[in-house]
Coordinates of C-alpha atoms and ligand atoms in Angstrom, one line a residue:
X1 CA 6.9 19.0 4.2
X2 CA 6.2 15.5 2.8
X3 CA 3.1 13.8 4.1
X4 CA 3.7 10.8 6.5
X5 CA 4.9 7.7 4.7
X6 CA 2.4 5.0 4.1
X7 CA 3.0 2.0 1.9
X8 CA 1.5 2.0 -1.6
X9 CA -1.8 0.1 -1.6
X10 CA -2.0 -3.1 -3.6
X11 CA -4.4 -3.2 -6.5
X12 CA -7.7 -5.2 -6.0
X13 CA -8.1 -7.1 -9.2
X14 CA -11.5 -8.3 -8.3
X15 CA -12.7 -4.8 -9.1
X16 CA -13.5 -4.9 -12.8
X17 CA -12.2 -1.4 -13.5
X18 CA -8.7 -2.4 -12.1
X19 CA -8.7 -5.6 -14.1
X20 CA -9.5 -3.7 -17.3
X21 CA -6.8 -1.1 -16.6
X22 CA -4.3 -3.9 -16.1
X23 CA -5.3 -5.5 -19.4
X24 CA -4.9 -2.2 -21.2
X25 CA -1.4 -1.9 -19.7
X26 CA -0.5 -5.5 -20.8
X27 CA -1.7 -4.7 -24.3
X28 CA 0.4 -1.5 -24.3
X29 CA 3.5 -3.4 -23.2
X30 CA 2.9 -6.1 -25.7
X31 CA 3.1 -3.3 -28.4
X32 CA 6.5 -2.3 -26.9
X33 CA 8.2 -5.7 -27.0
X34 CA 11.4 -6.3 -28.9
X35 CA 12.6 -2.7 -28.6
X36 CA 16.3 -1.9 -28.2
X37 CA 17.7 -0.2 -25.1
X38 CA 21.1 1.6 -24.9
X39 CA 23.6 1.8 -22.0
X40 CA 23.7 5.2 -20.3
X41 CA 27.1 6.5 -19.3
X42 CA 27.6 10.1 -18.1
X43 CA 24.1 10.8 -19.5
X44 CA 25.2 9.7 -23.0
X45 CA 23.4 6.8 -24.7
X46 CA 25.7 4.1 -26.0
X47 CA 24.7 1.3 -28.3
X48 CA 27.0 -1.7 -28.4
X49 CA 27.4 -4.5 -30.9
X50 CA 27.1 -7.2 -28.2
X51 CA 23.5 -7.4 -26.8
X52 CA 21.6 -9.1 -24.0
X53 CA 18.3 -10.4 -25.3
X54 CA 15.6 -10.6 -22.7
X55 CA 13.0 -13.3 -23.2
X56 CA 9.6 -14.0 -21.7
X57 CA 10.0 -17.0 -19.4
X58 CA 6.4 -18.0 -20.1
X59 CA 7.0 -18.0 -23.8
X60 CA 10.6 -18.6 -24.9
X61 CA 9.9 -17.3 -28.4
X62 CA 8.9 -13.8 -27.2
X63 CA 11.6 -11.2 -27.0
X64 CA 11.0 -8.6 -24.3
X65 CA 13.8 -6.3 -25.4
X66 CA 17.3 -6.1 -26.7
X67 CA 19.7 -4.4 -24.4
X68 CA 23.2 -3.2 -25.2
X69 CA 25.9 -5.0 -23.2
X70 CA 28.7 -3.3 -21.4
X71 CA 32.2 -4.6 -21.5
X72 CA 35.3 -3.6 -19.5
X73 CA 36.0 -0.5 -21.6
X74 CA 32.6 0.8 -21.1
X75 CA 32.6 -0.1 -17.4
X76 CA 35.8 2.0 -17.1
X77 CA 34.1 5.0 -18.8
X78 CA 31.2 4.5 -16.4
X79 CA 33.4 4.5 -13.4
X80 CA 35.1 7.7 -14.5
X81 CA 31.8 9.4 -15.2
X82 CA 30.5 8.3 -11.8
X83 CA 33.7 9.5 -10.1
X84 CA 33.6 12.9 -11.7
X85 CA 29.9 13.4 -11.1
X86 CA 30.3 12.5 -7.4
X87 CA 32.1 15.9 -6.9
X88 CA 29.0 17.9 -7.7
X89 CA 26.3 15.3 -6.6
X90 CA 27.7 15.0 -3.1
X91 CA 27.2 18.8 -2.7
X92 CA 23.6 18.8 -4.0
X93 CA 21.3 19.3 -1.0
X94 CA 19.7 16.3 0.6
X95 CA 16.3 17.9 0.0
X96 CA 16.9 18.2 -3.7
X97 CA 18.1 14.6 -3.9
X98 CA 15.0 13.5 -1.9
X99 CA 12.7 15.5 -4.2
X100 CA 14.0 13.6 -7.2
X101 CA 13.0 10.3 -5.6
X102 CA 9.5 11.6 -4.8
X103 CA 9.1 12.8 -8.4
X104 CA 10.3 9.4 -9.7
X105 CA 7.8 7.7 -7.4
X106 CA 5.0 9.9 -8.7
X107 CA 6.0 9.0 -12.3
X108 CA 6.0 5.3 -11.6
X109 CA 2.7 5.6 -9.7
X110 CA 1.1 7.2 -12.7
X111 CA 2.4 4.3 -14.9
X112 CA 2.0 1.6 -12.2
X113 CA 0.3 -1.0 -14.3
X114 CA 2.7 -0.5 -17.2
X115 CA 5.6 -1.3 -15.0
X116 CA 3.8 -4.3 -13.5
X117 CA 3.0 -5.5 -17.0
X118 CA 6.7 -5.4 -17.9
X119 CA 7.3 -7.6 -14.8
X120 CA 4.6 -10.1 -16.0
X121 CA 6.3 -10.3 -19.3
X122 CA 10.0 -10.1 -18.4
X123 CA 10.0 -11.9 -15.0
X124 CA 7.0 -14.1 -15.4
X125 CA 5.2 -12.6 -12.4
X126 CA 1.5 -13.2 -11.9
X127 CA -0.5 -9.9 -11.7
X128 CA -0.6 -9.8 -7.9
X129 CA 3.1 -10.4 -7.5
X130 CA 4.0 -7.9 -10.2
X131 CA 1.7 -5.3 -8.6
X132 CA 3.4 -5.9 -5.2
X133 CA 6.9 -5.6 -6.9
X134 CA 6.0 -2.2 -8.4
X135 CA 4.4 -1.0 -5.2
X136 CA 7.6 -1.9 -3.3
X137 CA 9.7 0.1 -5.8
X138 CA 7.4 3.1 -5.2
X139 CA 7.7 2.5 -1.4
X140 CA 11.5 2.5 -1.5
X141 CA 11.6 5.8 -3.2
X142 CA 9.0 7.4 -0.9
X143 CA 10.5 5.9 2.3
X144 CA 14.2 6.7 1.5
X145 CA 13.3 10.3 0.5
X146 CA 11.8 10.8 4.0
X147 CA 14.6 9.0 5.8
X148 CA 17.2 11.2 4.1
X149 CA 15.4 14.3 5.5
X150 CA 15.5 12.8 9.0
X151 CA 19.2 12.0 9.0
X152 CA 20.5 14.9 6.9
X153 CA 21.8 16.9 9.9
X154 CA 23.3 13.9 11.6
X155 CA 22.9 13.1 15.3
X156 CA 23.4 15.2 18.4
X157 CA 26.8 15.0 20.3
X158 CA 28.0 16.8 23.3
X159 CA 30.0 20.1 23.2
X160 CA 32.0 21.6 26.0
X161 CA 32.3 25.3 26.7
X162 CA 33.9 27.2 23.8
X163 CA 33.4 24.3 21.5
X164 CA 30.8 23.4 18.9
X165 CA 30.7 19.7 17.9
X166 CA 28.7 18.2 15.1
X167 CA 28.3 14.6 14.0
X168 CA 26.9 14.1 10.5
X169 CA 27.0 11.7 7.5
X170 CA 28.8 12.2 4.3
X171 CA 28.5 10.0 1.1
X172 CA 31.1 7.4 0.2
X173 CA 31.5 7.8 -3.6
X174 CA 31.2 5.5 -6.6
X175 CA 28.7 2.8 -5.8
X176 CA 28.3 -0.5 -7.7
X177 CA 24.7 -1.8 -7.6
X178 CA 24.3 -5.4 -8.7
X179 CA 20.7 -6.6 -8.5
X180 CA 18.8 -9.8 -8.9
X181 CA 15.9 -10.7 -11.3
X182 CA 13.4 -11.9 -8.7
X183 CA 12.4 -8.4 -7.6
X184 CA 13.5 -7.0 -10.9
X185 CA 11.9 -3.6 -10.1
X186 CA 11.8 -3.3 -6.4
X187 CA 15.2 -4.4 -5.4
X188 CA 16.9 -2.9 -8.4
X189 CA 15.2 0.4 -7.8
X190 CA 15.6 0.3 -4.0
X191 CA 19.3 -0.5 -4.1
X192 CA 19.8 2.2 -6.7
X193 CA 18.0 5.1 -5.1
X194 CA 19.4 4.5 -1.6
X195 CA 23.0 5.4 -2.7
X196 CA 21.6 8.3 -4.9
X197 CA 19.7 10.0 -2.1
X198 CA 22.6 9.7 0.2
X199 CA 24.8 11.6 -2.3
X200 CA 26.7 8.7 -4.0
X201 CA 26.9 8.1 -7.7
X202 CA 25.9 4.7 -9.1
X203 CA 26.9 2.1 -11.6
X204 CA 23.8 0.0 -12.1
X205 CA 24.3 -3.6 -13.3
X206 CA 20.9 -5.3 -13.3
X207 CA 20.4 -9.1 -13.7
X208 CA 20.9 -10.2 -17.3
X209 CA 17.5 -11.9 -17.3
X210 CA 15.6 -8.7 -16.5
X211 CA 17.4 -5.7 -17.9
X212 CA 14.4 -4.1 -19.7
X213 CA 12.5 -3.1 -16.6
X214 CA 15.8 -1.6 -15.3
X215 CA 16.2 0.4 -18.5
X216 CA 12.7 1.7 -18.1
X217 CA 13.4 2.8 -14.6
X218 CA 16.6 4.7 -15.6
X219 CA 14.3 6.7 -18.0
X220 CA 12.1 7.5 -15.1
X221 CA 15.0 8.8 -13.1
X222 CA 16.1 11.0 -16.0
X223 CA 12.5 12.4 -16.3
X224 CA 12.5 13.1 -12.6
X225 CA 15.5 15.4 -13.1
X226 CA 18.4 13.2 -12.0
X227 CA 21.6 14.9 -13.4
X228 CA 23.7 13.2 -15.9
X229 CA 26.3 10.8 -14.6
X230 CA 24.6 10.1 -11.2
X231 CA 23.3 6.8 -12.5
X232 CA 25.2 5.0 -15.1
X233 CA 23.3 2.1 -16.6
X234 CA 25.7 -0.8 -17.6
X235 CA 24.0 -4.1 -17.9
X236 CA 26.5 -6.8 -18.7
X237 CA 27.8 -10.2 -17.7
X238 CA 28.1 -10.5 -13.9
X239 CA 31.4 -12.4 -14.3
X240 CA 33.0 -9.8 -16.7
X241 CA 31.6 -6.4 -15.8
X242 CA 30.7 -7.4 -12.2
X243 CA 34.2 -8.5 -11.3
X244 CA 35.8 -5.5 -13.0
X245 CA 33.6 -3.0 -11.0
X246 CA 34.1 -4.8 -7.7
X247 CA 37.8 -4.8 -8.1
X248 CA 38.1 -1.2 -9.4
X249 CA 40.2 1.0 -7.1
X250 CA 37.7 3.9 -7.5
X251 CA 34.8 1.8 -6.2
X252 CA 33.8 2.9 -2.7
X253 CA 30.7 0.9 -2.0
X254 CA 29.2 -2.3 -3.4
X255 CA 25.6 -3.2 -2.9
X256 CA 24.7 -6.6 -4.0
X257 CA 21.6 -8.8 -3.8
X258 CA 21.7 -12.3 -5.2
X259 CA 22.9 -15.8 -4.5
X260 CA 25.2 -16.9 -1.7
X261 CA 27.7 -18.2 -4.2
X262 CA 28.2 -14.8 -6.0
X263 CA 27.7 -12.7 -2.8
X264 CA 30.4 -14.4 -0.8
X265 CA 32.8 -14.3 -3.7
X266 CA 32.2 -10.6 -4.2
X267 CA 32.6 -10.0 -0.4
X268 CA 36.0 -11.6 -0.5
X269 CA 37.1 -9.8 -3.7
X270 CA 36.1 -6.4 -2.3
X271 CA 38.4 -6.9 0.6
X272 CA 41.5 -6.8 -1.6
X273 CA 43.2 -3.4 -1.8
X274 CA 44.3 -2.7 -5.4
X275 CA 47.1 -0.3 -6.6
X276 CA 45.8 3.3 -6.6
X277 CA 43.1 2.5 -4.0
X278 CA 43.2 4.7 -0.9
X279 CA 40.2 3.5 1.0
X280 CA 38.6 0.2 2.2
X281 CA 35.5 -0.7 0.3
X282 CA 32.2 -1.1 2.1
X283 CA 30.0 -4.0 1.0
X284 CA 26.3 -4.6 1.5
X285 CA 25.5 -8.2 0.5
X286 CA 22.1 -9.7 0.8
X287 CA 21.9 -13.4 -0.2
X288 CA 19.8 -16.5 -0.1
X289 CA 17.5 -18.2 2.4
X290 CA 16.2 -21.6 3.4
X291 CA 13.2 -20.3 5.3
X292 CA 11.0 -22.3 7.6
X293 CA 7.4 -22.2 8.6
X294 CA 7.1 -23.8 12.1
X295 CA 3.7 -25.3 13.1
X296 CA 3.1 -25.8 16.8
X297 CA 0.5 -28.4 18.1
X298 CA -1.5 -25.6 19.5
X299 CA -2.2 -23.8 16.2
X300 CA -5.0 -22.9 13.8
X301 CA -4.3 -25.7 11.3
X302 CA -6.1 -24.1 8.4
X303 CA -4.0 -21.0 8.9
X304 CA -0.9 -23.2 9.1
X305 CA -1.6 -25.0 5.8
X306 CA -2.3 -21.7 4.1
X307 CA 0.8 -20.1 5.5
X308 CA 2.9 -23.0 4.2
X309 CA 1.4 -22.9 0.8
X310 CA 1.6 -19.1 0.3
X311 CA 5.1 -19.0 1.6
X312 CA 6.3 -21.8 -0.7
X313 CA 4.5 -21.1 -3.9
X314 CA 4.1 -17.3 -4.2
X315 CA 6.0 -16.3 -7.4
X316 CA 6.8 -20.0 -7.8
X317 CA 9.0 -20.0 -4.7
X318 CA 11.5 -17.6 -6.3
X319 CA 11.7 -15.3 -3.3
X320 CA 14.7 -15.2 -0.9
X321 CA 12.0 -15.2 1.8
X322 CA 10.1 -18.3 0.3
X323 CA 9.1 -20.8 2.9
X324 CA 10.8 -23.8 1.3
X325 CA 10.4 -26.0 4.3
X326 CA 7.9 -26.6 7.1
X327 CA 8.6 -28.2 10.5
X328 CA 5.4 -29.5 12.0
X329 CA 4.7 -30.8 15.5
X330 CA 4.1 -34.6 15.3
X331 CA 0.6 -34.4 16.9
X332 CA -0.7 -32.3 14.0
X333 CA 1.6 -33.4 11.2
X334 CA -0.8 -35.6 9.3
X335 CA -3.6 -33.2 9.5
X336 CA -1.5 -30.3 8.3
X337 CA 0.0 -32.4 5.5
X338 CA -3.4 -33.3 4.2
X339 CA -4.5 -29.7 4.2
X340 CA -1.3 -28.6 2.4
X341 CA -1.7 -31.2 -0.3
X342 CA -5.3 -30.2 -0.8
X343 CA -4.5 -26.5 -1.2
X344 CA -1.5 -27.2 -3.4
X345 CA -3.5 -29.3 -5.8
X346 CA -5.9 -26.4 -6.3
X347 CA -3.2 -24.1 -7.5
X348 CA -3.1 -23.2 -11.2
X349 CA 0.0 -22.9 -13.2
X350 CA 0.3 -21.2 -16.6
X351 CA 1.0 -18.0 -18.5
X352 CA 0.8 -15.1 -16.0
X353 CA -0.7 -12.8 -18.6
X354 CA -3.9 -14.4 -17.5
X355 CA -4.9 -13.5 -14.0
X356 CA -6.5 -16.9 -13.6
X357 CA -3.1 -18.5 -13.0
X358 CA -1.7 -18.5 -9.4
X359 CA 1.8 -19.4 -10.6
X360 CA 3.7 -18.5 -13.7
X361 CA 7.0 -20.0 -15.0
X362 CA 10.4 -20.1 -13.4
X363 CA 12.9 -17.6 -14.7
X364 CA 14.9 -19.5 -17.3
X365 CA 16.2 -22.8 -18.5
X366 CA 19.0 -23.0 -16.0
X367 CA 16.6 -22.5 -13.1
X368 CA 14.2 -25.0 -14.6
X369 CA 16.9 -27.7 -14.8
X370 CA 18.2 -26.9 -11.3
X371 CA 14.7 -27.1 -9.8
X372 CA 13.9 -30.3 -11.6
X373 CA 17.2 -31.7 -10.4
X374 CA 16.2 -31.0 -6.8
X375 CA 12.8 -32.7 -7.4
X376 CA 14.7 -35.8 -8.4
X377 CA 16.8 -35.5 -5.2
X378 CA 13.5 -35.0 -3.2
X379 CA 12.1 -38.3 -4.6
X380 CA 15.1 -40.1 -3.2
X381 CA 15.1 -38.2 0.2
X382 CA 11.4 -38.0 0.9
X383 CA 7.8 -38.9 -0.1
X384 CA 6.4 -36.9 -3.1
X385 CA 2.8 -36.0 -2.2
X386 CA 2.0 -33.3 -4.8
X387 CA 3.4 -32.0 -8.1
X388 CA 6.8 -33.2 -9.2
X389 CA 6.5 -32.5 -12.9
X390 CA 7.6 -29.7 -15.2
X391 CA 7.1 -28.7 -18.8
X392 CA 9.7 -26.6 -20.6
X393 CA 8.2 -26.9 -24.1
X394 CA 6.8 -23.3 -24.3
X395 CA 7.9 -21.7 -21.1
X396 CA 9.5 -22.9 -17.9
X397 CA 6.6 -24.3 -15.9
X398 CA 6.9 -26.4 -12.8
X399 CA 4.0 -27.8 -10.8
X400 CA 3.9 -26.8 -7.1
X401 CA 5.7 -29.7 -5.4
X402 CA 5.4 -31.0 -1.9
X403 CA 7.7 -33.6 -0.3
X404 CA 6.8 -35.2 3.1
X405 CA 8.7 -36.9 5.9
X406 CA 12.1 -35.4 5.3
X407 CA 15.1 -35.9 7.6
X408 CA 16.1 -32.4 8.8
X409 CA 19.5 -32.9 7.3
X410 CA 18.3 -33.9 3.8
X411 CA 19.6 -31.8 1.0
X412 CA 16.1 -30.4 0.1
X413 CA 15.8 -29.3 3.8
X414 CA 19.2 -27.6 3.6
X415 CA 19.8 -26.1 0.2
X416 CA 18.1 -23.1 -1.4
X417 CA 16.1 -24.5 -4.4
X418 CA 14.6 -21.2 -5.5
X419 CA 11.6 -22.9 -7.1
X420 CA 8.1 -24.2 -6.2
X421 CA 9.2 -27.0 -3.9
X422 CA 8.5 -27.4 -0.2
X423 CA 9.8 -30.0 2.2
X424 CA 7.9 -31.1 5.3
X425 CA 9.6 -32.5 8.4
X426 CA 8.2 -33.7 11.7
X427 CA 9.3 -32.5 15.2
X428 CA 8.7 -34.2 18.5
X429 CA 8.1 -30.9 20.4
X430 CA 8.4 -27.1 19.9
X431 CA 12.0 -27.0 21.2
X432 CA 13.0 -29.5 18.6
X433 CA 11.0 -27.6 15.9
X434 CA 13.0 -24.4 16.6
X435 CA 16.3 -26.4 16.7
X436 CA 15.5 -27.8 13.2
X437 CA 14.4 -24.3 12.0
X438 CA 17.9 -23.0 13.0
X439 CA 19.8 -25.9 11.5
X440 CA 20.8 -24.4 8.1
X441 CA 23.5 -22.0 7.2
X442 CA 20.9 -19.3 6.3
X443 CA 19.0 -17.0 8.6
X444 CA 16.7 -14.9 6.5
X445 CA 13.0 -15.3 7.3
X446 CA 10.8 -17.6 9.3
X447 CA 7.2 -18.0 10.5
X448 CA 5.7 -19.7 13.6
X449 CA 2.1 -20.7 13.7
X450 CA 1.0 -21.1 17.3
X451 CA -1.4 -19.9 19.9
X452 CA 1.0 -20.6 22.8
X453 CA 2.3 -17.3 24.2
X454 CA 5.3 -19.0 25.9
X455 CA 6.3 -20.5 22.5
X456 CA 6.0 -17.1 20.9
X457 CA 8.4 -15.7 23.4
X458 CA 10.8 -18.6 23.0
X459 CA 10.8 -18.2 19.2
X460 CA 11.4 -14.4 19.5
X461 CA 14.5 -15.1 21.5
X462 CA 15.8 -18.3 19.8
X463 CA 14.6 -18.5 16.2
X464 CA 17.6 -16.9 14.6
X465 CA 16.4 -15.1 11.5
X466 CA 16.4 -11.5 10.4
X467 CA 12.6 -11.4 9.7
X468 CA 10.4 -13.5 12.0
X469 CA 6.6 -13.6 11.6
X470 CA 3.9 -15.1 13.8
X471 CA 0.6 -16.6 12.6
X472 CA 1.1 -15.6 8.9
X473 CA 3.3 -16.5 5.9
X474 CA 7.0 -15.7 5.9
X475 CA 7.1 -13.7 2.6
X476 CA 5.8 -10.2 1.7
X477 CA 7.9 -7.7 3.8
X478 CA 6.8 -4.2 3.3
X479 CA 9.1 -1.2 3.1
X480 CA 9.0 0.9 6.3
X481 CA 6.9 -1.8 8.1
X482 CA 9.1 -4.9 7.9
X483 CA 12.7 -3.8 7.4
X484 CA 14.3 -6.7 5.5
X485 CA 17.6 -8.6 5.7
X486 CA 19.0 -11.8 7.1
X487 CA 21.6 -13.3 9.5
X488 CA 24.3 -15.9 8.9
X489 CA 24.9 -16.7 5.2
X490 CA 21.8 -14.8 4.2
X491 CA 23.9 -11.6 4.3
X492 CA 25.0 -8.5 6.0
X493 CA 21.6 -7.8 7.5
X494 CA 21.3 -4.4 6.0
X495 CA 17.6 -4.2 6.6
X496 CA 16.5 -2.7 3.4
X497 CA 13.4 -0.5 3.8
X498 CA 14.3 0.2 7.5
X499 CA 15.5 3.2 9.5
X500 CA 19.2 2.1 9.6
X501 CA 19.6 1.4 5.9
X502 CA 20.7 4.7 4.4
X503 CA 23.4 5.2 7.0
X504 CA 25.2 2.1 5.5
X505 CA 25.7 4.2 2.3
X506 CA 27.5 7.0 4.2
X507 CA 30.4 7.6 6.6
X508 CA 30.0 9.6 9.8
X509 CA 32.1 12.8 10.1
X510 CA 32.8 14.6 13.4
X511 CA 33.5 18.3 13.1
X512 CA 34.7 20.2 16.2
X513 CA 34.9 24.0 16.0
X514 CA 36.3 26.3 18.8
X515 CA 34.7 29.7 19.3
Ligands
NAP1 P1 22.8 -14.3 -8.8 O1 23.0 -15.3 -9.9 O2 23.8 -14.2 -7.7 O3 22.8 -12.9 -9.6 C1 22.6 -11.6 -8.9 C2 23.3 -10.6 -9.7 O4 24.7 -10.8 -9.6 C3 23.0 -10.5 -11.1 O5 23.0 -9.1 -11.5 C4 24.2 -11.2 -11.8 O6 24.4 -10.9 -13.1 C5 25.3 -10.8 -10.9 N1 26.5 -11.6 -11.0 C6 26.6 -12.9 -11.4 N2 27.9 -13.3 -11.3 C7 28.6 -12.2 -10.8 C8 30.0 -12.0 -10.5 N3 30.9 -13.0 -10.7 N4 30.4 -10.8 -10.1 C9 29.5 -9.8 -9.9 N5 28.1 -10.0 -10.2 C10 27.7 -11.2 -10.6 O7 21.4 -14.3 -8.1 P2 19.9 -14.3 -8.9 O8 19.7 -15.7 -9.4 O9 19.8 -13.1 -9.7 O10 19.0 -14.1 -7.6 C11 18.5 -15.1 -6.8 C12 19.2 -15.1 -5.5 O11 19.1 -13.9 -4.9 C13 18.7 -16.2 -4.5 O12 19.7 -16.8 -3.9 C14 17.9 -15.3 -3.6 O13 17.7 -15.8 -2.3 C15 18.7 -14.0 -3.5 N6 18.0 -12.9 -3.1 C16 18.2 -12.4 -1.9 C17 17.5 -11.3 -1.4 C18 17.7 -10.7 0.0 O14 17.3 -9.6 0.2 N7 18.4 -11.4 0.8 C19 16.5 -10.7 -2.2 C20 16.3 -11.2 -3.5 C21 17.0 -12.3 -3.9 P3 24.0 -11.8 -14.3 O15 22.5 -11.8 -14.3 O16 24.5 -11.1 -15.5 O17 24.6 -13.1 -14.1

């Protein structure tokens, strides 16, 4: 019996011993930089001529690793390997599958700082954010292992006299996993192990900006005893390999986390039935957000300012849950704005290898340009009150940026920027604040800062987001505690890290036997 699930504790870096241990891990990872990583198909390592080079976003010159790049031929081999392996893997007992996840979690836990150090280097995560990313990866494995045990026998159904009925879940088949770079470990690992533990085989295509941490994780799964062919590691271009896998007639399930643009396109493509395909594909698509912190007039205003700043600037605003806008009651607007600006101006930006920096870089040049473009739009649409500058000479650094006095329909109030930019808007009353909070096409997370019980109840009912928080920031969902997924154009609301997630990777079967 596995002990009850509890989330992995976060590391306290104010303790000297922990700080030292992390520095040792960073030094170790620095010694590993520039190595080459192969594809893994049917357990065989494949080196290709075409490569993906992964760079440190804080230092453009530094190469994190060089990873072989799959093309359509290799993707085809991988589909066939996954298709064949499915026949044996689906018959492996749920307990055995769950045990592999627990063993993999134990391996990662022993090498926790090493994985976090890779995230510092490859994704530009500050220590605290990297530590939380690794903890979440461990949590997904521990949580899904236990969930599998609870659902392995299905659910009770009625039986009449002379009849024995059963209702249980059976895996779907070849699963395409396409993951983003912003939780390069947690989301990549979580969306990989969920199909595995439920008996599916996987084609893992990680984001091209963060393939090294994924390659490291595949090594862990092998060490934990995962049979060959269950996970096939095929980094490659989203447009080339991604489309090929999504369209493939043998693909049964697609689980994607990323932008609205790619997610909706993929959702549409997956609906097409191709020659040779004898099933409908299932799709789990988790996409972007334009998440709001609402501040009521009856609120702790220090808490409000802190919640806005933490939600907006944690990991440089590169979280789908980032609070990239705040809607504040007009009676307290000026006071909250002053506090937000003060807190923002105290934030430090720089190389995240140093734990003194609150914010590191943004992920790459394209992101840098896109965010700086939105800052220009913000200058037209609102009043710049903090930040507004960037420097891409060594890495992609952008100062935390606050815009005030936005019209609720302004572009920076509506579009996902995915960078350290927050837009503030004024509401006449609480009803209007909730109306504004609901006025985007997204519905992922939200927070309300209020002491008013009636308003809490109203927000519970009317603030239409998948993850709603009161009197705290709107980021930082924890596996098993805050199942995560959004409404509207934020996705299919799969609620990763929640009790209903694994079932999405299976189909229910009813068996009726007469005796
Ligand atoms: P992205 O550009 O959509 O990329 C996500 C993944 O899709 C990458 O592996 C990418 O590969 C791949 N891809 C790109 N084009 C593709 C295509 N035509 N067909 C198939 N796959 C394709 O998103 P991102 O920039 O990595 O991540 C940021 C976005 O993810 C934000 O919008 C954020 O809100 C969202 N997100 C949502 C959640 C959630 O739970 N709702 C969590 C995290 C992030 P390449 O890297 O090779 O292009």
